[in-house]
């Protein structure tokens, strides 16, 4: 295995090339360790979805794209823009930390991030790390971390139209100079949708539930000197979502703005200072509802020390402040979090060791210390194994802590965070046939649940999750083939029931064949049976969804693409009484200047 110092140097060069529109030849990621290393060298299960892979998949949204990864299960309350939940390794949907360009994104009142509101047209890369990462990132990284990097590639135009009166538009431009570059883009989407609920839904209204969105982004970087670089990113997505119920529409805003200064005064020390702000705004006042706004400001300072060819130590300070506002009068409307962390990576030859520790001091719920330890070994040039242990915690939300007393529910300021312990072992290898497998075991204590007697949330439940995930990929008879599968065994320790909406088995098979100018592909996704409720009284059937894609490269600048979703028109649900889209087609024309 290459040493960390050489990896970091190579990754920094590759990251600079990417900022100016170049493609990486190897998947380099930063989320697993907060330092650039290749995905194959991470002592964790890591996926990197590049812009090229996003375009090839022609997925309509982020959660559909993530559905095909091992260790990931997804539920949706209907079609485009409807509430979607992503479960990493069977943990709760709010046990996943979502970052956009390094900034924490999500609602401090609901406790999760609205991935369904983020436009794929504005995304350059997605990194998914499964397993606890609280020792590096703090609260909420129990099941893992999803980090989204906004687009910064050269000029492009995309126009699309399809079923359900769907129209999409995206354009962007960029310029790369000798010492820096910039890019900007806008996109829009409108769809009439379909009736997202069935007749058994308590709020069923037999009408079409549409969705529309518009977004814009800016990105830039400038190399002031050989040792000092400035970077900036901004993304804003506005949307309107229709659904059944009261209210029946919501206006949403997702926003992330960040700036970073990277300074490397000597070869053995790199310092990065970043500041940012994210906004999650859900407003249904015009439709008989409430408004919930989360505004999160953050400052992060990280120092990487290259202590010899085999040693890399990272020391950092993270601070963020959550402020909530809107129509609900919370007993407290802000809280700040100050954390310090340290990580050491040691790579002597075929052996790897990573250790990290972090302490968070939160104004609302006190101090939490988390740690992780991972070790890996190269048994052969194409055979690598690793094992890891880590702790994590989930912060209680403002709803959990401070919601005003309605008679049916009130906040409980004495709540503790949910806490977890995880073990993992993995093995990967191969050249022509690439494969990887991981087994994991997680226990979560002090799960927050509603107590009807107290009319409040309390720390009562315990859960145990264990599973096996795997992936095999190869190029066989001209066909790129990939198979990913996940087996899960979940248990609510208080009742013995399975945790809801986690299938025991799920799998995705992807096939793609290049015929010169034309490319044909298909993806077959299987979701097994699962229960929809904690009591395990409502069972959801298994389903198989087949999607087909085609692309025709007209010339070196123009490409025609098409996607036929749910080819077999499967009738299925991932959340009880919420329908999933039937057969639909979307065709796009794409322009990008020749490289």
XYZ file of N, CA, C and O in Angstrom, residues 277-369:
372
model
N -22.372 28.308 6.178
C -23.725 28.388 6.721
C -24.647 27.561 5.840
O -24.573 27.621 4.612
N -25.508 26.761 6.465
C -26.533 26.031 5.734
C -27.901 26.437 6.261
O -28.051 26.829 7.419
N -28.901 26.333 5.369
C -30.279 26.692 5.708
C -31.201 25.574 5.253
O -31.078 25.072 4.126
N -32.106 25.171 6.122
C -33.193 24.259 5.790
C -34.498 24.969 6.157
O -34.745 25.248 7.324
N -35.309 25.281 5.141
C -36.508 26.094 5.347
C -37.706 25.373 4.741
O -37.751 25.139 3.531
N -38.653 24.989 5.577
C -39.883 24.325 5.134
C -41.073 25.202 5.534
O -41.333 25.400 6.715
N -41.784 25.721 4.517
C -42.823 26.717 4.761
C -44.142 26.265 4.131
O -44.267 26.202 2.915
N -45.117 25.933 4.965
C -46.446 25.546 4.474
C -47.531 26.481 5.010
O -48.704 26.121 5.068
N -47.162 27.704 5.389
C -48.120 28.648 5.977
C -49.260 28.982 5.017
O -50.416 29.119 5.434
N -48.934 29.127 3.729
C -49.967 29.500 2.759
C -50.974 28.384 2.522
O -51.989 28.602 1.853
N -50.679 27.193 3.054
C -51.541 26.038 2.796
C -52.069 25.445 4.095
O -52.403 24.266 4.180
N -52.106 26.262 5.154
C -52.692 25.845 6.418
C -51.734 25.212 7.388
O -52.159 24.565 8.352
N -50.421 25.382 7.178
C -49.445 24.736 8.048
C -48.519 25.715 8.730
O -48.848 26.890 8.929
N -47.330 25.236 9.074
C -46.344 26.010 9.827
C -45.073 26.187 9.013
O -44.908 25.619 7.927
N -44.164 26.956 9.569
C -42.849 27.161 8.959
C -41.765 26.764 9.950
O -41.826 27.124 11.128
N -40.785 25.998 9.457
C -39.658 25.551 10.271
C -38.370 25.939 9.554
O -38.136 25.501 8.429
N -37.535 26.722 10.213
C -36.275 27.164 9.627
C -35.129 26.747 10.534
O -35.148 27.001 11.741
N -34.144 26.081 9.947
C -32.889 25.802 10.640
C -31.776 26.572 9.939
O -31.604 26.452 8.723
N -31.040 27.350 10.701
C -29.892 28.076 10.170
C -28.673 27.634 10.982
O -28.620 27.834 12.196
N -27.716 27.025 10.280
C -26.549 26.464 10.977
C -25.282 27.152 10.481
O -24.940 27.084 9.307
N -24.578 27.829 11.390
C -23.298 28.465 11.090
C -22.184 27.575 11.631
O -22.328 26.969 12.701
N -21.063 27.510 10.913
C -19.990 26.620 11.354
C -18.621 27.196 11.018
O -18.462 27.964 10.074
N -17.651 26.809 11.845
C -16.238 27.112 11.620
C -15.459 25.828 11.889
O -15.656 25.189 12.937
N -14.598 25.457 10.948
C -13.793 24.233 11.094
C -12.334 24.571 10.825
O -12.012 25.220 9.819
N -11.466 24.112 11.722
C -10.019 24.326 11.540
C -9.334 22.977 11.709
O -9.419 22.353 12.761
N -8.674 22.537 10.651
C -8.009 21.236 10.666
C -6.553 21.399 10.266
O -6.227 22.102 9.300
N -5.687 20.712 10.985
C -4.249 20.733 10.712
C -3.762 19.310 10.491
O -3.941 18.443 11.365
N -3.152 19.079 9.340
C -2.600 17.772 8.997
C -1.086 17.845 9.094
O -0.441 18.672 8.426
N -0.519 16.957 9.894
C 0.924 16.931 10.133
C 1.495 15.650 9.550
O 1.119 14.543 9.963
N 2.414 15.789 8.578
C 3.020 14.641 7.915
C 4.315 14.304 8.642
O 5.382 14.871 8.364
N 4.200 13.396 9.591
C 5.309 13.082 10.496
C 6.087 11.891 9.976
O 6.064 10.796 10.532
N 6.760 12.072 8.858
C 7.473 10.980 8.231
C 6.630 10.365 7.133
O 5.453 10.679 6.955
N 7.241 9.457 6.373
C 6.584 8.887 5.193
C 5.367 8.052 5.543
O 4.469 7.894 4.718
N 5.295 7.503 6.764
C 4.231 6.568 7.110
C 3.240 7.116 8.129
O 2.318 6.397 8.519
N 3.400 8.344 8.573
C 2.562 8.876 9.645
C 1.859 10.166 9.212
O 2.490 11.071 8.666
N 0.562 10.222 9.473
C -0.214 11.440 9.239
C -1.111 11.675 10.449
O -1.959 10.840 10.785
N -0.919 12.803 11.107
C -1.730 13.174 12.265
C -2.588 14.381 11.909
O -2.086 15.360 11.350
N -3.884 14.291 12.238
C -4.815 15.396 11.996
C -5.359 15.875 13.336
O -5.839 15.076 14.141
N -5.292 17.179 13.553
C -5.807 17.808 14.762
C -6.767 18.911 14.339
O -6.464 19.679 13.415
N -7.916 18.985 14.995
C -8.878 19.978 14.544
C -9.828 20.456 15.618
O -9.969 19.851 16.688
N -10.466 21.570 15.301
C -11.506 22.170 16.126
C -12.712 22.428 15.235
O -12.580 22.999 14.145
N -13.885 21.970 15.663
C -15.137 22.217 14.952
C -16.081 22.994 15.864
O -16.232 22.653 17.044
N -16.729 23.997 15.292
C -17.757 24.734 16.028
C -18.941 24.955 15.109
O -18.762 25.264 13.924
N -20.126 24.710 15.612
C -21.320 25.097 14.856
C -22.420 25.522 15.816
O -22.443 25.141 16.992
N -23.309 26.350 15.276
C -24.409 26.899 16.060
C -25.700 26.687 15.287
O -25.805 27.084 14.121
N -26.681 26.046 15.916
C -27.996 25.818 15.322
C -28.972 26.867 15.837
O -29.092 27.069 17.055
N -29.674 27.508 14.916
C -30.742 28.430 15.278
C -32.010 27.998 14.557
O -31.991 27.726 13.359
N -33.121 27.896 15.296
C -34.398 27.528 14.690
C -35.374 28.690 14.853
O -35.354 29.411 15.849
N -36.204 28.854 13.842
C -37.213 29.906 13.883
C -38.396 29.461 13.041
O -38.391 28.380 12.450
N -39.413 30.282 12.988
C -40.624 29.948 12.247
C -41.850 30.273 13.055
O -41.891 31.256 13.815
N -42.862 29.411 12.931
C -44.143 29.677 13.597
C -44.289 28.964 14.934
O -45.247 29.220 15.663
N -43.382 28.050 15.251
C -43.446 27.311 16.514
C -42.602 28.032 17.560
O -41.449 28.384 17.302
N -43.154 28.221 18.739
C -42.475 28.925 19.822
C -41.761 27.901 20.709
O -42.328 27.399 21.689
N -40.513 27.586 20.360
C -39.738 26.625 21.142
C -39.243 27.264 22.434
O -38.960 28.472 22.481
N -39.115 26.432 23.471
C -38.603 26.921 24.752
C -37.172 27.426 24.611
O -36.765 28.357 25.302
N -36.385 26.815 23.733
C -35.044 27.276 23.384
C -34.963 27.281 21.866
O -35.452 26.361 21.205
N -34.330 28.295 21.298
C -34.288 28.368 19.838
C -32.868 28.379 19.272
O -32.664 28.647 18.087
N -31.867 28.071 20.101
C -30.500 27.986 19.587
C -29.667 27.098 20.505
O -29.979 26.932 21.689
N -28.613 26.549 19.945
C -27.637 25.787 20.725
C -26.342 25.740 19.928
O -26.346 25.687 18.697
N -25.217 25.777 20.637
C -23.947 25.676 19.926
C -23.200 24.430 20.377
O -23.490 23.839 21.419
N -22.251 24.028 19.522
C -21.487 22.806 19.753
C -20.026 23.096 19.450
O -19.686 23.570 18.361
N -19.167 22.841 20.417
C -17.726 23.008 20.245
C -17.057 21.649 20.413
O -17.330 20.934 21.383
N -16.193 21.295 19.461
C -15.566 19.974 19.497
C -14.092 20.078 19.147
O -13.675 20.946 18.368
N -13.313 19.178 19.710
C -11.912 18.991 19.330
C -11.742 17.534 18.943
O -12.401 16.642 19.492
N -10.877 17.271 17.955
C -10.666 15.892 17.528
C -9.216 15.686 17.130
O -8.488 16.638 16.798
N -8.803 14.437 17.188
C -7.454 14.054 16.778
C -7.532 12.705 16.091
O -8.302 11.821 16.493
N -6.734 12.549 15.047
C -6.676 11.281 14.308
C -5.230 11.021 13.906
O -4.502 11.938 13.522
N -4.839 9.757 13.997
C -3.507 9.370 13.518
C -3.642 8.200 12.552
O -4.353 7.227 12.830
N -2.960 8.323 11.401
C -2.931 7.257 10.405
C -1.480 6.810 10.226
O -0.602 7.631 9.955
N -1.295 5.509 10.355
C 0.048 4.927 10.276
C 0.028 3.815 9.242
O -0.822 2.918 9.307
N 0.954 3.871 8.274
C 0.948 2.901 7.170
C 2.345 2.362 6.904
O 2.996 2.709 5.915
N 2.838 1.497 7.779
C 4.164 0.914 7.546
C 4.080 -0.310 6.626
O 3.738 -1.414 7.045
N 4.322 -0.129 5.355
C 4.294 -1.248 4.429
C 2.896 -1.759 4.178
O 1.984 -1.019 3.809
N 2.710 -3.062 4.416
C 1.424 -3.697 4.128
C 0.408 -3.506 5.248
O -0.751 -3.895 5.110
N 0.822 -2.885 6.325
C -0.027 -2.738 7.508
C -0.565 -1.320 7.591
O 0.102 -0.355 7.220
N -1.807 -1.175 8.084
C -2.416 0.140 8.293
C -3.034 0.209 9.677
O -3.612 -0.776 10.156
N -2.966 1.388 10.284
C -3.625 1.621 11.559
C -4.190 3.036 11.556
O -3.511 3.985 11.164
N -5.450 3.156 11.992
C -6.085 4.463 12.141
C -6.745 4.524 13.508
O -7.458 3.594 13.898
N -6.525 5.617 14.211
C -7.155 5.820 15.512
C -7.622 7.261 15.591
O -6.922 8.182 15.139
N -8.811 7.464 16.157
C -9.364 8.818 16.259
C -10.153 8.947 17.549
O -10.738 7.974 18.043
N -10.181 10.163 18.080
C -10.972 10.464 19.270
C -11.489 11.887 19.137
O -10.831 12.750 18.544
N -12.677 12.121 19.654
C -13.298 13.447 19.558
C -14.141 13.689 20.807
O -14.778 12.766 21.331
N -14.162 14.956 21.229
C -15.046 15.352 22.323
C -15.900 16.521 21.867
O -15.385 17.545 21.412
N -17.217 16.350 21.978
C -18.185 17.389 21.652
C -18.778 17.938 22.937
O -19.193 17.173 23.815
N -18.844 19.242 23.025
C -19.490 19.906 24.164
C -20.658 20.703 23.606
O -20.469 21.725 22.933
N -21.888 20.206 23.871
C -23.082 20.822 23.320
C -23.842 21.577 24.401
O -24.033 21.063 25.507
N -24.275 22.777 24.059
C -24.975 23.635 25.011
C -26.257 22.995 25.528
O -26.669 23.243 26.665
N -26.890 22.125 24.700
C -28.192 21.573 25.068
C -28.092 20.276 25.869
O -28.846 20.070 26.814
N -27.202 19.374 25.484
C -27.207 18.046 26.112
C -25.856 17.640 26.691
O -25.647 16.480 27.053
N -24.913 18.558 26.783
C -23.679 18.262 27.485
C -22.590 17.687 26.601
O -22.567 17.874 25.389
N -21.664 16.953 27.234
C -20.482 16.455 26.546
C -20.620 15.020 26.087
O -21.254 14.191 26.754
N -20.016 14.715 24.921
C -19.978 13.357 24.387
C -18.582 13.103 23.837
O -18.066 13.888 23.036
N -17.978 11.998 24.257
C -16.668 11.589 23.749
C -16.835 10.314 22.929
O -17.457 9.359 23.394
